[in-house]
């Protein structure tokens, strides 16, 4: 190459490089501006996110404080009203005991420690041996409560005399200033959702003076140093130093962004985030960017030179790239008129065996070497030149399928497509291959999941259909007895003995039907997690004897033997005796049901081990028909019944064992079964119970005529005519005088119109038109008359769940009676009420 030719080459190169150099410079400027903008955006977003998080935590904690304040205000007001009404000390103590239990129920056991200063004495839910000598008058909570003038006051963090650890106290005094109620709140019970923070971030909750209340931090420091650091940090916040530039250096010398929210009570929610994390992505971007610019500058000349020689090929390849992009591992231009191919991008396997261009038949043959044998025939027919020609004529822009292709020693799914576009040369299409193993496996998994879900849904549907069929039969059986026996009684009114027998069987059928309904409702509550356990003192032997008594009568009547082996002593325990009896009731009922005449059912109770939470073992065995191994696997499933080894249909809903299993799990116990067809069954239930401190038995209360209703004046509200007739007859037959009301509004009017102390009790149905029972109770309690706050109000409800009972209590009612009403229950509730003088 001569001198002039070389100069011309350089000039041509510079010409080709002029536009890339300008673009390179513009890109550098844009990159620098973008980095600065990105830095500002990162810091702004971090500040907004961290501040939003601190506000969220502040709102969350403020919500908790509002709950404490609401409960405290309610308790203080209720106590003040009782003191103004002149209630006795025993009544006040009973109220406080009930209130403290409800506080634990609402907030969780041990979350707060409630107590009251009354008549110079501290009354606490958890008494402390130093209460009698403790000088509460100088305590911060007491001083602040008196100074707040009846408002709730929250103290700063201080070291509590009882716990000897940091505590915050919420306190409120009555209007006359003689009584103060307080909650001690332990910081370790505070919980925040800090999932959005990383391990490098820190979150602090502190009071207005900077005293640490709660922390989530990866900084490993002694509490004293951390407290000094937090005090300094609050001082910086108060002085406004962090408003414009919220950056500090922590105790490790690390730069951190500080973002905070000040709560209404003066507390601070503070979030600190390392600057290195905020700008880490930016810093990691700068050096690769600079290196990229340097390499790009060096490669620019070579690329420009190469561009001159490859322009034609790049233009042709660019046409293909616009259609396909980079989604495919193999691309071919196919001329279906000449039946040739050109390799744009080939797999390793094909590149080793075929030239960049050649007969299309060679490409099909080579592809067949790695395509699954069963799919190869369809492949050659679908992608032959003749079929491609027909697809183009029909304006089919895309055609393809999926098959298994061998990659080395394994097979993976591949998608093959013929793409036609009018921008391509005449008679040409693009044949492309893309691996879709992940997508295909996901589709196959989803298909299997759908199949499994469909099978499970069909199984559940079949189980529920079986359940509904069984339930329909079981409910129609007692209903048929009730209706039929009622008709028979109507036909023989003069035969009192026969009618009495009919009524006895009608009552038995009604109780059986009520049991079925209770099982269904219990199961529904189990499935929705609505069952709650009580924690109260009970005698284990007494609890077991109560449940055995009716089964002894049943066993004797059916010619069966019921034995008991009680080897657990007579401990006093803490737990839920009702749920324990429900478990034993289900097991004993099933044992007697499936044990033939002359058979034996036994219950043994023993202590499994010692410790604070001892375990007690309850074993129910029978000599009945037993169960097959197949049925034992689904014994605890809802609606399941064993029908194989009995010539009679099993009664019940099929929910008893499922309910039993759920209750045992809820009580943190375990249940197992051993059974064989024709050899009987043995159910073993193991449950933990805490031991209760022994106490002297309470004095028996009551007196002559405790169950008598003679002379009581009762206001009865009920919208159902039959239910009104039943309740009216029950009351009047026992000597009570009844005034009827057909809805809640009418009951309020009857009470308002009557002179004070006319009524000794008010019975309100919960679900009535115009006004329901709860609202009627509230309006009666709100009347300005001397008996409005003291007259006993009893709820009559078909919804006897815990939340329904709680609603009646909140409305101001004294007790509740569940429907269907039983005379004995009515006498127990009303029997102790005496007519007003």
Short mmCIF file of C-alpha atoms in Angstrom, two decimals, residues 329-330 332 347 349-350 353-354 360-373 375-377 379-380 383 403-406 414 416 431 433:
data_model
loop_
_atom_site.label_atom_id
_atom_site.label_comp_id
_atom_site.label_asym_id
_atom_site.label_seq_id
_atom_site.Cartn_x
_atom_site.Cartn_y
_atom_site.Cartn_z
CA UNK A 329 -30.02 -20.61 20.03
CA UNK A 330 -30.25 -21.49 16.32
CA UNK A 332 -31.56 -20.30 9.67
CA UNK A 347 -25.99 -24.85 17.63
CA UNK A 349 -23.86 -29.77 17.17
CA UNK A 350 -24.95 -28.46 13.74
CA UNK A 353 -21.49 -31.15 10.94
CA UNK A 354 -22.77 -28.65 8.38
CA UNK A 360 -32.11 -27.81 3.22
CA UNK A 361 -32.46 -31.61 3.22
CA UNK A 362 -29.03 -31.86 4.93
CA UNK A 363 -30.28 -29.56 7.71
CA UNK A 364 -33.40 -31.69 8.24
CA UNK A 365 -31.34 -34.87 8.28
CA UNK A 366 -28.83 -33.49 10.81
CA UNK A 367 -31.63 -32.19 13.03
CA UNK A 368 -33.17 -35.66 13.00
CA UNK A 369 -30.05 -37.07 14.67
CA UNK A 370 -30.88 -35.25 17.95
CA UNK A 371 -34.68 -35.04 17.77
CA UNK A 372 -36.72 -37.63 19.66
CA UNK A 373 -37.51 -40.50 17.29
CA UNK A 375 -41.33 -36.65 16.89
CA UNK A 376 -38.96 -36.75 13.89
CA UNK A 377 -41.56 -37.87 11.30
CA UNK A 379 -40.99 -32.67 12.26
CA UNK A 380 -39.93 -33.49 8.68
CA UNK A 383 -41.17 -28.25 8.18
CA UNK A 403 -40.27 -31.61 20.93
CA UNK A 404 -37.59 -33.29 23.03
CA UNK A 405 -34.04 -32.74 21.76
CA UNK A 406 -30.90 -34.47 22.95
CA UNK A 414 -37.14 -27.25 22.42
CA UNK A 416 -39.17 -24.74 16.76
CA UNK A 431 -36.40 -21.27 10.90
CA UNK A 433 -34.96 -23.06 17.59
#
